[in-house]
Each structure stands twice: as C-alpha cells, then as structure tokens.
Coordinates of C-alpha atoms in Angstrom, one line a residue:
Chain A
X785 CA -19.7 -19.1 -1.5
X786 CA -19.5 -18.1 2.1
X787 CA -22.9 -18.6 3.9
X788 CA -25.0 -15.4 4.2
X789 CA -23.6 -13.8 1.1
X790 CA -26.1 -13.4 -1.8
X791 CA -25.4 -13.2 -5.5
X792 CA -27.2 -10.1 -7.0
X793 CA -25.7 -10.0 -10.5
X794 CA -23.3 -11.9 -12.7
X795 CA -20.3 -10.3 -10.9
X796 CA -21.9 -8.7 -7.9
X797 CA -22.5 -10.1 -4.4
X798 CA -24.2 -8.6 -1.4
X799 CA -23.5 -9.0 2.3
X800 CA -26.8 -8.1 3.9
X801 CA -27.4 -5.9 6.9
X802 CA -27.2 -8.2 10.0
X803 CA -24.1 -10.2 8.8
X804 CA -22.4 -8.5 11.7
X805 CA -24.3 -6.4 14.4
X806 CA -24.9 -2.7 13.8
X807 CA -24.4 -2.6 10.0
X808 CA -26.0 0.6 8.6
X809 CA -25.9 -0.4 4.9
X810 CA -25.3 -3.7 3.0
X811 CA -21.8 -4.7 1.8
X812 CA -21.3 -5.3 -1.9
X813 CA -18.4 -6.8 -3.7
X814 CA -17.4 -7.7 -7.3
X815 CA -16.2 -11.2 -8.0
X816 CA -16.5 -13.9 -10.7
X817 CA -17.6 -17.5 -9.9
X818 CA -14.1 -18.5 -10.9
X819 CA -12.6 -16.3 -8.1
X820 CA -15.3 -17.1 -5.5
X821 CA -13.2 -20.0 -3.9
X822 CA -10.4 -17.5 -3.2
X823 CA -12.7 -15.3 -0.9
X824 CA -11.9 -15.5 2.8
X825 CA -14.5 -15.2 5.5
X826 CA -12.2 -12.7 7.3
X827 CA -12.4 -10.4 4.3
X828 CA -16.2 -10.5 4.2
X829 CA -16.4 -9.8 7.9
X830 CA -14.1 -6.8 7.5
X831 CA -16.3 -5.5 4.6
X832 CA -19.3 -5.9 6.9
X833 CA -17.4 -4.2 9.8
X834 CA -16.9 -1.1 7.6
X835 CA -20.7 -1.0 7.1
X836 CA -21.1 -0.3 10.8
X837 CA -19.2 3.0 10.7
X838 CA -21.2 6.3 11.1
X839 CA -22.3 8.2 8.0
X840 CA -21.4 5.5 5.5
X841 CA -23.2 6.2 2.2
X842 CA -25.0 3.5 0.0
X843 CA -22.7 0.5 0.5
X844 CA -19.5 -0.8 2.0
X845 CA -17.7 -1.9 -1.2
X846 CA -14.9 -4.2 -2.3
X847 CA -13.3 -4.8 -5.7
X848 CA -12.5 -8.3 -7.1
X849 CA -9.0 -8.2 -5.6
X850 CA -10.7 -8.3 -2.1
X851 CA -8.7 -10.1 0.6
X852 CA -8.2 -10.2 4.3
X853 CA -6.3 -7.1 5.5
X854 CA -6.6 -5.1 8.7
X855 CA -9.4 -2.6 9.4
X856 CA -10.9 -2.4 5.9
X857 CA -10.4 -5.4 3.7
X858 CA -7.8 -4.9 0.9
X859 CA -9.8 -3.8 -2.2
X860 CA -12.2 -1.9 0.1
X861 CA -14.0 1.4 -0.8
X862 CA -16.3 3.4 1.4
X863 CA -17.7 6.9 1.2
X864 CA -18.8 8.9 4.2
X865 CA -21.1 11.9 4.5
X866 CA -19.2 15.1 5.3
X867 CA -21.8 16.1 8.0
X868 CA -22.3 12.8 9.9
X869 CA -19.5 10.6 8.5
X870 CA -16.0 9.7 9.6
X871 CA -12.5 9.4 8.4
X872 CA -10.3 6.4 9.4
X873 CA -6.7 5.5 8.9
X874 CA -8.0 1.9 8.8
X875 CA -9.5 2.8 5.4
X876 CA -6.3 4.1 4.0
X877 CA -3.6 1.8 5.4
X878 CA -0.1 2.4 6.7
X879 CA 1.3 3.0 3.3
X880 CA -0.5 6.2 2.4
X881 CA -0.7 6.8 -1.3
X882 CA 0.9 3.6 -2.2
X883 CA 0.4 3.8 -6.0
X884 CA 1.5 3.0 -9.5
X885 CA 2.8 5.0 -12.4
X886 CA 3.4 4.0 -16.0
X887 CA 5.9 5.7 -18.3
X888 CA 6.4 5.0 -22.0
X889 CA 9.6 4.9 -23.9
X890 CA 10.4 5.1 -27.7
X891 CA 12.2 1.7 -27.3
X892 CA 10.9 -1.7 -28.5
X893 CA 12.0 -5.2 -27.4
X894 CA 14.5 -5.4 -30.2
X895 CA 16.3 -2.4 -28.6
X896 CA 16.9 -4.4 -25.5
X897 CA 19.4 -7.2 -26.2
X898 CA 21.3 -5.8 -23.3
X899 CA 18.3 -6.0 -21.0
X900 CA 20.3 -7.5 -18.1
X901 CA 22.6 -4.5 -18.3
X902 CA 19.7 -2.1 -18.1
X903 CA 18.3 -4.0 -15.1
X904 CA 21.6 -3.8 -13.3
X905 CA 22.0 -0.1 -14.0
X906 CA 18.5 0.6 -12.7
X907 CA 19.1 -1.6 -9.7
X908 CA 22.2 0.3 -8.9
X909 CA 20.5 3.7 -9.3
X910 CA 17.2 3.2 -7.4
X911 CA 17.7 2.4 -3.7
X912 CA 15.6 -0.7 -2.9
X913 CA 14.9 -3.2 -0.1
X914 CA 14.8 -3.0 3.7
X915 CA 17.0 -0.3 5.2
X916 CA 17.7 1.4 1.8
X917 CA 18.5 5.1 2.1
X918 CA 18.6 7.8 -0.5
X919 CA 21.8 9.3 -1.7
X920 CA 20.2 12.7 -1.3
X921 CA 19.8 14.2 2.1
X922 CA 16.8 16.5 2.3
X923 CA 16.9 19.6 4.4
X924 CA 13.9 20.3 6.6
X925 CA 12.8 23.0 4.1
X926 CA 13.0 20.5 1.2
X927 CA 11.0 18.0 3.1
X928 CA 8.3 20.6 3.8
X929 CA 8.3 21.4 0.0
X930 CA 7.8 17.7 -0.7
X931 CA 4.9 17.4 1.8
X932 CA 3.2 20.6 0.6
X933 CA 3.6 20.4 -3.1
X934 CA 4.2 16.7 -4.0
X935 CA 5.1 16.0 -7.7
X936 CA 5.2 19.7 -8.4
X937 CA 8.0 20.2 -5.8
X938 CA 9.9 17.3 -7.4
X939 CA 9.6 18.9 -10.9
X940 CA 10.7 22.3 -9.5
X941 CA 13.8 20.6 -8.1
X942 CA 14.6 19.3 -11.6
X943 CA 13.2 15.7 -11.2
X944 CA 11.1 15.7 -14.3
X945 CA 9.1 17.9 -16.7
X946 CA 6.0 20.1 -16.3
X947 CA 3.9 17.7 -18.4
X948 CA 4.4 15.0 -15.7
X949 CA 2.3 17.0 -13.2
X950 CA -0.9 16.9 -15.4
X951 CA -0.5 13.1 -15.7
X952 CA -0.8 12.5 -12.0
X953 CA -4.1 11.9 -10.1
X954 CA -4.8 15.3 -8.2
X955 CA -1.9 16.7 -10.3
X956 CA 0.4 14.9 -7.9
X957 CA -0.6 17.2 -5.0
X958 CA -3.5 17.1 -2.6
X959 CA -4.6 20.3 -0.9
X960 CA -5.8 20.7 2.7
X961 CA -2.5 19.5 4.0
X962 CA -1.6 20.2 7.6
X963 CA 2.1 20.0 8.1
X964 CA 1.8 20.7 11.8
X965 CA 0.0 17.3 12.1
X966 CA 3.1 15.5 10.6
X967 CA 5.2 14.5 13.7
X968 CA 8.9 14.9 14.2
X969 CA 9.2 11.1 14.1
X970 CA 7.5 10.9 10.7
X971 CA 9.8 13.7 9.3
X972 CA 12.8 11.9 10.7
X973 CA 11.8 8.7 8.9
X974 CA 10.9 10.6 5.7
X975 CA 14.1 12.7 5.5
X976 CA 16.5 9.9 4.3
X977 CA 14.1 8.0 2.1
X978 CA 13.1 10.3 -0.8
X979 CA 13.5 8.4 -4.1
X980 CA 13.6 4.9 -2.5
X981 CA 11.4 2.0 -3.6
X982 CA 10.9 0.2 -0.3
X983 CA 10.3 -3.5 -0.1
X984 CA 7.5 -6.1 -0.1
X985 CA 5.3 -5.9 -3.2
X986 CA 6.9 -2.7 -4.4
X987 CA 8.7 -2.9 -7.7
X988 CA 10.1 -1.2 -10.8
X989 CA 9.3 -3.2 -13.9
X990 CA 10.3 -3.1 -17.5
X991 CA 7.3 -4.1 -19.6
X992 CA 6.3 -4.3 -23.2
X993 CA 2.8 -3.4 -24.5
X994 CA 1.8 -6.8 -25.9
X995 CA -1.8 -6.2 -26.9
X996 CA -4.0 -3.2 -27.6
X997 CA -7.7 -3.8 -26.8
X998 CA -9.1 -0.3 -27.2
X999 CA -7.2 1.5 -30.0
X1000 CA -8.8 4.9 -29.5
X1001 CA -8.2 5.0 -25.8
X1002 CA -4.6 3.7 -26.2
X1003 CA -3.9 6.4 -28.7
X1004 CA -5.2 9.1 -26.3
X1005 CA -3.0 7.7 -23.6
X1006 CA 0.0 7.6 -25.9
X1007 CA 0.4 3.8 -25.8
X1008 CA 1.1 1.5 -28.7
X1009 CA 1.8 -2.1 -29.3
X1010 CA 5.4 -3.3 -29.0
X1011 CA 6.4 -0.2 -26.9
X1012 CA 8.7 -0.7 -23.9
X1013 CA 7.3 0.9 -20.8
X1014 CA 8.3 1.3 -17.1
X1015 CA 5.9 0.7 -14.2
X1016 CA 6.8 1.9 -10.7
X1017 CA 4.9 0.8 -7.6
X1018 CA 5.7 2.3 -4.2
X1019 CA 4.3 4.7 -1.6
X1020 CA 5.1 7.2 1.2
X1021 CA 7.7 5.1 2.9
X1022 CA 8.4 5.4 6.6
X1023 CA 6.9 8.9 6.8
X1024 CA 3.5 7.7 5.7
X1025 CA 3.7 4.6 8.0
X1026 CA 4.5 6.8 11.0
X1027 CA 1.7 9.3 10.2
X1028 CA -0.8 6.3 10.2
X1029 CA 0.6 5.0 13.5
X1030 CA 0.6 8.4 15.2
X1031 CA -3.0 9.3 14.1
X1032 CA -4.4 5.8 14.9
X1033 CA -3.6 6.5 18.5
X1034 CA -5.2 10.0 18.4
X1035 CA -8.3 8.7 16.6
X1036 CA -8.7 5.8 19.0
X1037 CA -9.2 8.3 21.8
X1038 CA -11.4 10.4 19.5
X1039 CA -13.7 7.5 18.7
X1040 CA -14.4 7.2 22.4
X1041 CA -14.8 10.9 22.8
X1042 CA -17.5 11.1 20.0
X1043 CA -19.2 7.9 21.3
X1044 CA -18.4 5.8 18.2
X1045 CA -18.6 2.1 18.8
X1046 CA -16.4 0.0 16.6
X1047 CA -16.0 -3.7 16.0
X1048 CA -12.3 -3.5 15.3
X1049 CA -9.8 -1.1 16.9
X1050 CA -8.0 -0.7 13.6
X1051 CA -11.1 1.1 12.4
X1052 CA -10.4 4.0 14.8
X1053 CA -12.0 7.1 13.4
X1054 CA -13.4 10.6 14.0
X1055 CA -16.0 12.8 12.3
X1056 CA -14.5 14.1 9.1
X1057 CA -14.9 17.7 10.3
X1058 CA -13.7 17.2 13.9
X1059 CA -10.3 18.6 14.9
X1060 CA -8.9 15.0 15.1
X1061 CA -10.4 14.1 11.7
X1062 CA -9.1 17.2 10.1
X1063 CA -5.6 16.7 11.6
X1064 CA -5.5 13.1 10.2
X1065 CA -6.7 14.3 6.8
X1066 CA -4.1 17.1 6.7
X1067 CA -1.2 14.7 7.7
X1068 CA -2.5 12.0 5.3
X1069 CA -2.6 14.5 2.4
X1070 CA 0.9 15.6 3.1
X1071 CA 2.0 12.0 3.1
X1072 CA 0.2 11.4 -0.2
X1073 CA 2.2 14.3 -1.6
X1074 CA 5.5 12.8 -0.3
X1075 CA 4.5 9.6 -2.2
X1076 CA 3.9 11.5 -5.5
X1077 CA 7.2 13.3 -5.2
X1078 CA 8.9 9.9 -4.3
X1079 CA 7.5 8.2 -7.5
X1080 CA 8.5 11.3 -9.5
X1081 CA 12.1 11.1 -8.2
X1082 CA 12.3 7.4 -9.0
X1083 CA 10.9 8.0 -12.5
X1084 CA 13.5 10.7 -13.0
X1085 CA 16.3 8.4 -12.0
X1086 CA 14.9 5.8 -14.4
X1087 CA 14.8 8.3 -17.2
X1088 CA 18.3 9.3 -16.5
X1089 CA 19.6 5.7 -16.7
X1090 CA 17.6 4.9 -19.9
X1091 CA 18.5 8.3 -21.4
X1092 CA 22.2 7.8 -20.9
X1093 CA 22.1 4.2 -22.1
X1094 CA 20.0 4.8 -25.3
X1095 CA 20.6 8.5 -25.9
X1096 CA 17.0 9.5 -25.4
X1097 CA 15.6 12.8 -24.0
X1098 CA 13.3 12.8 -21.0
X1099 CA 10.5 14.3 -23.2
X1100 CA 10.6 11.1 -25.2
X1101 CA 9.6 9.1 -22.1
X1102 CA 6.3 10.7 -21.1
X1103 CA 4.3 9.6 -18.0
X1104 CA 1.0 8.0 -19.0
X1105 CA -0.5 8.4 -15.6
X1106 CA 0.1 8.0 -11.8
X1107 CA -2.7 6.6 -9.6
X1108 CA -3.0 6.3 -5.8
X1109 CA -4.5 3.2 -4.4
X1110 CA -4.4 3.8 -0.6
X1111 CA -6.0 7.2 0.1
X1112 CA -9.0 9.1 1.4
X1113 CA -10.3 12.0 -0.8
X1114 CA -13.0 14.6 -0.6
X1115 CA -15.0 14.1 -3.8
X1116 CA -18.4 15.0 -5.2
X1117 CA -20.7 12.2 -6.3
X1118 CA -24.3 11.7 -7.3
X1119 CA -26.2 9.8 -4.7
X1120 CA -29.9 9.2 -5.4
X1121 CA -29.8 12.0 -8.0
X1122 CA -28.4 14.5 -5.5
X1123 CA -24.9 15.8 -5.6
X1124 CA -23.1 15.0 -2.3
X1125 CA -19.6 15.9 -1.0
X1126 CA -18.2 12.7 0.4
X1127 CA -15.0 11.5 2.1
X1128 CA -14.1 8.5 -0.2
X1129 CA -11.7 5.9 1.3
X1130 CA -9.9 3.6 -1.1
X1131 CA -7.7 1.0 0.5
X1132 CA -6.2 -1.2 -2.2
X1133 CA -8.6 0.3 -4.8
X1134 CA -8.0 2.7 -7.7
X1135 CA -9.9 5.8 -8.6
X1136 CA -11.5 5.2 -12.0
X1137 CA -13.3 8.4 -12.9
X1138 CA -15.4 8.2 -16.1
X1139 CA -15.6 10.4 -19.2
X1140 CA -16.5 14.0 -18.5
X1141 CA -14.9 14.2 -15.1
X1142 CA -13.5 17.8 -14.5
X1143 CA -10.7 16.2 -12.5
X1144 CA -9.1 14.7 -15.6
X1145 CA -6.7 16.4 -18.0
X1146 CA -8.6 17.8 -21.0
X1147 CA -7.2 15.2 -23.5
X1148 CA -8.4 12.3 -21.3
X1149 CA -11.9 13.8 -20.6
X1150 CA -13.7 12.0 -23.4
X1151 CA -12.1 8.6 -22.6
X1152 CA -12.0 8.6 -18.8
X1153 CA -9.1 8.3 -16.4
X1154 CA -6.2 6.0 -17.1
X1155 CA -6.3 3.1 -14.6
X1156 CA -3.1 1.1 -14.0
X1157 CA -3.4 -2.4 -12.7
X1158 CA -0.1 -4.2 -12.0
X1159 CA 0.2 -8.0 -12.3
X1160 CA 2.7 -10.0 -10.3
X1161 CA 6.2 -10.7 -11.5
X1162 CA 5.3 -13.2 -14.1
X1163 CA 1.8 -12.1 -15.1
X1164 CA 0.4 -9.3 -17.3
X1165 CA -0.3 -5.8 -16.1
X1166 CA -3.1 -3.8 -17.6
X1167 CA -4.0 -0.3 -18.6
X1168 CA -7.7 0.5 -18.4
X1169 CA -9.9 3.5 -18.4
X1170 CA -12.6 4.7 -15.9
X1171 CA -16.3 4.6 -16.8
X1172 CA -19.7 6.2 -16.1
X1173 CA -20.7 2.9 -14.5
X1174 CA -17.9 3.2 -11.9
X1175 CA -19.3 6.6 -11.0
X1176 CA -22.7 5.1 -10.4
X1177 CA -21.7 1.8 -8.7
X1178 CA -18.4 2.4 -6.9
X1179 CA -17.9 6.1 -6.3
X1180 CA -15.6 6.0 -9.4
X1181 CA -13.4 3.1 -8.1
X1182 CA -12.0 -0.1 -9.4
X1183 CA -9.5 -2.8 -8.4
X1184 CA -5.8 -2.1 -7.7
X1185 CA -4.0 -5.4 -8.4
X1186 CA -4.3 -9.1 -8.4
X1187 CA -4.9 -9.7 -4.7
X1188 CA -2.9 -12.3 -2.7
X1189 CA -4.3 -15.8 -2.2
X1190 CA -1.3 -17.3 -0.4
X1191 CA 0.5 -16.2 2.8
X1192 CA 4.1 -15.4 2.7
X1193 CA 4.9 -18.3 5.1
X1194 CA 3.2 -20.8 2.7
X1195 CA 4.9 -19.2 -0.3
X1196 CA 8.3 -19.8 1.3
X1197 CA 7.4 -23.4 2.1
X1198 CA 6.3 -24.2 -1.4
X1199 CA 8.9 -22.4 -3.5
X1200 CA 12.3 -20.8 -3.1
X1201 CA 13.4 -17.4 -4.5
X1202 CA 16.0 -19.2 -6.7
X1203 CA 13.2 -21.4 -8.2
X1204 CA 11.0 -18.4 -8.9
X1205 CA 13.9 -16.6 -10.6
X1206 CA 14.8 -19.7 -12.7
X1207 CA 11.2 -20.2 -13.8
X1208 CA 10.8 -16.6 -14.8
X1209 CA 14.2 -16.6 -16.6
X1210 CA 12.9 -19.4 -18.7
X1211 CA 10.1 -17.0 -19.8
X1212 CA 12.7 -14.3 -20.5
X1213 CA 11.9 -12.3 -17.4
X1214 CA 14.9 -11.1 -15.4
X1215 CA 14.3 -10.6 -11.6
X1216 CA 16.7 -8.6 -9.5
X1217 CA 16.4 -8.2 -5.7
X1218 CA 18.6 -7.9 -2.6
X1219 CA 17.3 -11.2 -1.2
X1220 CA 15.9 -14.4 -2.6
X1221 CA 13.3 -14.4 0.2
X1222 CA 11.8 -11.2 -1.2
X1223 CA 11.4 -12.9 -4.5
X1224 CA 9.7 -16.0 -3.0
X1225 CA 7.3 -13.8 -1.0
X1226 CA 6.1 -12.3 -4.3
X1227 CA 6.1 -15.4 -6.6
X1228 CA 3.4 -15.2 -9.3
X1229 CA 1.6 -18.2 -7.7
X1230 CA 0.7 -16.2 -4.5
X1231 CA -1.6 -13.9 -6.4
X1232 CA -5.0 -14.3 -8.0
X1233 CA -4.6 -14.4 -11.8
X1234 CA -4.4 -10.7 -12.8
X1235 CA -6.3 -11.5 -16.1
X1236 CA -9.3 -12.8 -14.2
X1237 CA -9.4 -9.8 -11.7
X1238 CA -9.3 -7.4 -14.6
X1239 CA -11.9 -9.4 -16.6
X1240 CA -14.3 -8.9 -13.7
X1241 CA -14.0 -5.1 -13.5
X1242 CA -14.2 -5.0 -17.4
X1243 CA -17.3 -7.2 -17.5
X1244 CA -18.9 -5.4 -14.6
X1245 CA -18.2 -2.2 -16.5
X1246 CA -16.4 -0.3 -13.6
X1247 CA -13.4 0.1 -15.9
X1248 CA -12.6 -1.1 -19.4
X1249 CA -9.4 -2.7 -20.7
X1250 CA -7.2 -0.6 -23.0
X1251 CA -4.0 -2.5 -23.2
X1252 CA -2.1 -5.5 -21.8
X1253 CA 1.5 -5.3 -20.8
X1254 CA 3.9 -8.2 -20.2
X1255 CA 7.0 -8.1 -17.9
X1256 CA 10.5 -8.2 -19.3
X1257 CA 12.5 -7.5 -16.2
X1258 CA 11.7 -6.7 -12.5
X1259 CA 13.5 -4.9 -9.7
X1260 CA 11.9 -6.1 -6.5
X1261 CA 11.9 -3.9 -3.4
Chain W
X1141 CA 12.4 -19.7 18.7
X1142 CA 9.6 -18.3 20.8
X1143 CA 7.4 -17.1 18.0
X1144 CA 5.7 -18.9 15.1
X1145 CA 4.2 -17.4 11.9
X1146 CA 0.5 -18.1 11.5
X1147 CA -1.4 -18.1 8.3
X1148 CA -2.4 -14.7 7.0
X1149 CA -2.9 -13.9 3.3
X1150 CA -1.8 -10.4 3.0
X1151 CA 0.4 -9.7 6.0
X1152 CA 2.5 -11.4 8.6
X1153 CA 0.7 -12.8 11.6
X1154 CA 2.8 -14.1 14.4
X1155 CA 2.2 -15.8 17.8
X1156 CA 4.8 -15.1 20.5
X1157 CA 5.0 -16.9 23.8
X1158 CA 7.0 -16.0 27.0
X1159 CA 7.2 -17.0 30.6
X1160 CA 6.6 -13.4 31.9
X1161 CA 4.7 -10.4 30.7
X1162 CA 7.9 -8.3 30.4
X1163 CA 9.6 -11.1 28.5
X1164 CA 6.7 -11.2 26.1
X1165 CA 7.4 -7.6 25.0
X1166 CA 11.1 -8.4 24.4
X1167 CA 10.3 -11.6 22.5
X1168 CA 7.7 -9.7 20.3
X1169 CA 10.4 -7.1 19.6
X1170 CA 12.8 -9.9 18.5
X1171 CA 10.1 -11.4 16.3
X1172 CA 9.6 -8.0 14.7
X1173 CA 13.3 -7.7 14.0
X1174 CA 13.4 -11.2 12.5
X1175 CA 10.5 -10.5 10.2
X1176 CA 12.0 -7.2 9.1
X1177 CA 15.6 -8.2 8.7
X1178 CA 15.6 -12.0 8.5
X1179 CA 17.8 -12.1 11.6
X1180 CA 18.6 -10.3 14.8
X1181 CA 22.0 -8.8 15.7
X1182 CA 23.8 -9.1 19.0
X1183 CA 25.6 -5.8 19.8
X1184 CA 26.1 -3.0 22.2
X1185 CA 24.3 -0.2 20.5
X1186 CA 21.4 0.7 22.8
X1187 CA 18.3 3.0 22.9
X1188 CA 15.9 4.0 25.6
X1189 CA 12.3 3.1 25.0
X1190 CA 9.4 4.7 26.8
X1191 CA 5.7 4.1 26.0
X1192 CA 2.5 5.1 27.8
X1193 CA -0.8 3.6 26.6
X1194 CA -4.5 3.3 27.6
X1195 CA -4.5 -0.5 28.1
X1196 CA -2.6 -3.7 27.7
X1197 CA -3.3 -4.2 23.9
X1198 CA -2.5 -0.5 23.3
X1199 CA 0.8 -0.9 25.2
X1200 CA 2.1 -3.8 23.1
X1201 CA 0.9 -2.1 19.9
X1202 CA 2.6 1.2 20.9
X1203 CA 5.8 -0.5 22.1
X1204 CA 6.2 -2.5 18.8
X1205 CA 5.5 0.7 16.8
X1206 CA 8.2 2.5 18.8
X1207 CA 10.7 -0.4 18.2
X1208 CA 10.0 -0.1 14.5
X1209 CA 10.6 3.6 14.6
X1210 CA 13.8 3.3 16.8
X1211 CA 15.2 0.6 14.6
X1212 CA 14.6 2.5 11.4
X1213 CA 15.9 5.9 12.4
X1214 CA 18.9 4.6 14.3
X1215 CA 19.7 1.7 11.9
X1216 CA 19.8 -0.8 14.8
X1217 CA 18.7 -4.4 14.6
X1218 CA 17.7 -5.1 18.2
X1219 CA 18.5 -8.3 20.0
X1220 CA 18.2 -7.9 23.7
X1221 CA 17.0 -5.5 26.4
X1222 CA 15.2 -4.9 29.6
X1223 CA 11.8 -3.4 30.2
X1224 CA 9.8 -2.4 33.3
X1225 CA 6.0 -2.2 33.0
X1226 CA 3.6 -0.7 35.4
X1227 CA 0.0 0.4 34.8
X1228 CA 0.3 0.4 31.0
X1229 CA 3.5 2.4 31.2
X1230 CA 6.7 0.9 29.8
X1231 CA 10.3 2.0 30.2
X1232 CA 13.4 0.2 29.3
X1233 CA 16.4 -0.2 27.1
X1234 CA 16.9 -2.1 23.9
X1235 CA 20.3 -3.2 22.5
X1236 CA 21.5 -4.7 19.2
X1237 CA 23.9 -4.4 16.3
X1238 CA 24.1 -1.8 13.6
X1239 CA 22.1 -2.6 10.4
X1240 CA 24.4 -4.3 7.9
X1241 CA 22.9 -4.6 4.3
X1242 CA 25.0 -7.7 3.7
X1243 CA 23.4 -9.6 6.7
X1244 CA 20.0 -7.9 7.2
X1245 CA 18.2 -7.9 3.9
X1246 CA 16.5 -11.3 4.3
X1247 CA 13.2 -10.0 5.6
X1248 CA 10.3 -7.8 4.7
X1249 CA 9.9 -4.1 5.7
X1250 CA 7.2 -3.8 8.3
X1251 CA 5.0 -0.8 7.6
X1252 CA 3.0 -0.9 10.8
X1253 CA 1.5 -2.9 13.7
X1254 CA -2.1 -3.7 13.3
X1255 CA -4.8 -3.8 16.0
X1256 CA -6.9 -6.2 13.9
X1257 CA -6.4 -9.7 15.5
X1258 CA -4.2 -8.4 18.3
X1259 CA -4.6 -10.2 21.6
X1260 CA -2.7 -11.2 24.7
X1261 CA -3.8 -14.2 26.7
X1262 CA -2.3 -16.1 29.7
X1263 CA -2.4 -19.9 29.3
X1264 CA -1.0 -21.9 32.2
X1265 CA 2.4 -20.3 32.9
X1266 CA 2.8 -18.6 29.5
X1267 CA 1.8 -15.3 28.1
X1268 CA 0.8 -15.5 24.5
X1269 CA 0.5 -12.7 21.9
X1270 CA -1.1 -12.8 18.5
X1271 CA -0.2 -9.8 16.3
X1272 CA -0.3 -8.8 12.6
X1273 CA 2.5 -6.8 11.0
X1274 CA 1.6 -5.0 7.8
X1275 CA 4.4 -5.7 5.3

C-alpha cells in the first residue's frame, strides 16, 4: 500500500490529516487487498486534496473503483455543509449526469439467434461515436423543455411511458434549475445531440441475467434469470461539457473572491449559497435533466427497434432504474445523530439509498434503491441495492463501474481493436463501433475486474448484490 | 509529430513542444484534433478565435476549450492557423477541413480540458505544455 495510508477495516483505508497540507478531515476509501496494487498515488493525493475544501463533512471518500482523474479522483464522494461548504464542478466532472439505465425485455437468449441483426439495427438507429448528430432538430423551446423537465419532457414528447419517470433517480428531473446560467454555447452544442450516445466508455449493451443472488430484491426490481436486458450508459453530451467549462472559469474567480485556497485549480469552487455557486448548481441541474431526457430518448429508440423486430409493446420492456454517477445533489443525511442538509458530490460514484428512503418509489422502499454497475465489454455487469450502511458510511453512495487500470495509449500498444473484437466473438459477444481504436481503448483488460469491485462494496455493506448480467452484444460509442 | 501521449489511466495526457509561444498554442490545437478525430484535416474552412484569460495557464486552457467548442458546432477538423497573444489575450484564425465521418472517427471525443496537471515551461529554446484531456 502507498506509504502514509492506514488500513482501518477489512475493506476500509484512511488517508490521515496531514497527508497533504490543510486537510480538514481524513480521507477514506474502500478497497480489497487484491485491488490494493491498482491504487495510484495520484488518486490518493486527489482524495486528500478534496479534504482541504471548506465545509467538508466527516470524510473525503472514494469507492473501490477509485482512480486518478482531475480535481476529485474518479470514485470520489464528498458532502459539504450548506452554510460553510462549497460546490465544485471538479466534484462532478465535465460529463454532468453521466449515468446508466437498465431495461428488461420479455426475451430470452433463445429468442436471439439473429442477435447480429438486432445489433446492426440498433447501431443504425442510435447515433454513436465522435461527431454523431441526432436526426431530430430541437427548437429552442424544446431544448428548454428538456433542460427544465428532463425525462418527463421526453415522455411528454412521446419518448416513453409514464412509469419510466418513477424509475429514474430524482424522477429524472432535478429542481432548482437555472436556465439563465446555461450559456448560448452550451445550448448550441446540446441542440443537435439529443438522443446520441457519444463516445469513449459510453455504450448500449444487450445483456442476459445470468445469476440471481437476492431473489426477493430481484423480484421487486422485476428481474429474473435468463431475461434479456438492455443497459445504456451516457450523459449530457456537449451541453454538459460546456456548462462545466463555462462555470469552471466563473468559479475560479469566485474562489479568489471568497478567499478559498485550493491545491488544484480544477477544484475551483464557491460557497453553495453564493450567487456563483447557485448559478453553477442551476446550470448543472439543467444539464442533468438533459442527460435524463437523452437516456430516455435512446431507450425509446431501442424499444422501437426491439418492438418492431419481435412484435413487443413498450409496456413489456419496463425500465428497472436509471442512476446518475456524476452529479451534485442537495440531500439530508444524519451526521453525529443530527439531520443535516448537505451538498453531496458524486464523481464516478452512484447514489445507493437504503431501505426506507422517502426518495425511492414506494415499491422499492423496503429493499433500497436499485444500483446499476456496468462491467466492461467482456465482463459482468451487476444490479445491486442500496443499504442502511451506505447511509451511515458514504452518504448513501457506492461504486459506479470497474475503474480503469491501464491508459488508453498502453491499451493500444498491447492490443488492437480487431483482436479485442475477435476475442469477444469467441465468447459469443458481438461488438459494433465506428472505429477499431474505440474498441481497443475500452478492452476488458484496461479495467479492474468488475466482480472484485462489486465484491468490495457488497462485503463492506455499502450496497448488496441482487443479480449478475453478462454481455451478449455491445454498441460502443 | 510535436506532441506525445504520456501515461494517464483515465484520460489522455499529452506533452506538446514548439519553438515559439504562439506555435505552442497551434500545436496544442492540432494535438487536440488528433486525439478527437484520429487525424487533422487540411482545408480552407476557417473560424475566428478570441480568448481573454487571467494568466498563462488560463489562456491555454480557455483557448483549447474554445477550439473544442468551435470544432464541434462548426463541424471543422482544424489543421492550421495563426494566433497573436498579448497580455493573456489571444486572437487569431483557425482553418481546417469539414468533419467527414469516414475519415474522422478514429479518435475519442474530448469532453473538456483539465487544469489538473496543466503546465507550460520553457526549456532551452522550446516551450513545453503538459495537459490532460477528459475523454
């Protein structure tokens, strides 16, 4: 383990105050001994840097998919006091409300002898990759609807059914939006990209539920063994990226104005209740709504393709849940037996609210929130549920994915996209992308094993495994 | 090639070198285009670029963010240009070819330019920039 870091439990480690100057609280992260060699010093330093920010409550936290990012580490979680605390785009990232949704179908594997045809049809219907544009041109009014009302706007436009809205974190729509804080540049970028997947690690995957671990929770979530499901991973596209860029500049000036000293410029921030902090929150919330509407449109397109191919109604393809993993939220949490309102940042981390949370739909309230953890192209994805332990230890948060262990340049030197495709084809997994380079970048070998990351959050109790899904076919962004 | 990719687990970290400060900005823009599109494109489609920042690091950060924006909204893959820089204010023109899905899908979409790890140094006769692109 990296010098200076202490083990404080079977899966918990502490970065003590003093690891970097001006830390206000210790850092804590979750990791197994098996994953310990994957930890980078840069990620630990970033975790410690977050602990220097004003108003941070309890700990700067990281999940077992922790890795070196910019500003916060990826997998980072931090909560800030609403009176003395700050809000920072560095704790959310450029891709605001990058997230994942899982939809079930009535199909099983034996219904998919023509799997390649399905992949091709989906690849033709969902715009993917660098420079992809939507076939729909939004008007300014439509874009405002998307920013204001998120998934609800999409359903009102005919992209989905009412039940979808209840199955999204925040019902697919954050309030406290401030559309005046979304620049013309951001709008210009968002206008042609509704319903597009993007590139990088974004994907649309056909999966099969291979194993049920918690029968009761699976039944509540409407998931059963052998079922074919669709997982969609993407975010707020160029609009969210521009909002982050625009407000980073404003908040840099604000940090100086409010006398906040920072160890990394990417942690630029302002008091949550300052005009600059409120403007960022309002623009970020609007971007999060764009992302929810975007995933809703992509799911609708997917349902349309599957519906026509297999003669299934959209009601037979319910959404299990949609989670955000790059976002800041105003939430209430118990801290030292007192209820506090906090600004919780999750950057590459998933909300994992436990049983009884009023923020969950009534039929999930006894189980806890569905948590969706994607694997990489060749590895399992998981459905979990949130826990009371997560509420106590991590402000109701858990991991968001596998976490990279290899740079893109190393990945390309070690393996080609064609080789990855051929290796996955031998396992019956079809991969479709616009470029081989996009496939090499995201080869299964570049990620920590998803099973081990999920085992850590399960054993640490900050979420519990419900089901394991295996990939059958992937559309890469 | 006047840039190299350095090791970074999650994102793309590059080192750009150039003989002059102004050339460093143009080389960084070309590096950004290469990371995004897998290639640059010679052409005669041009855009004005104007950036005003608080300091040197802010200027390269804001310039590259502007290049990202101009490239995306105008569907241009930039290749060449000229810039004038005075007191952390930049003005210039960037030119390139129109985005062609057949030729320009070999890269990774860049979401933003990070301040983490960003630095400009002058070594001997060369200006050197390290910068991380979020992909």
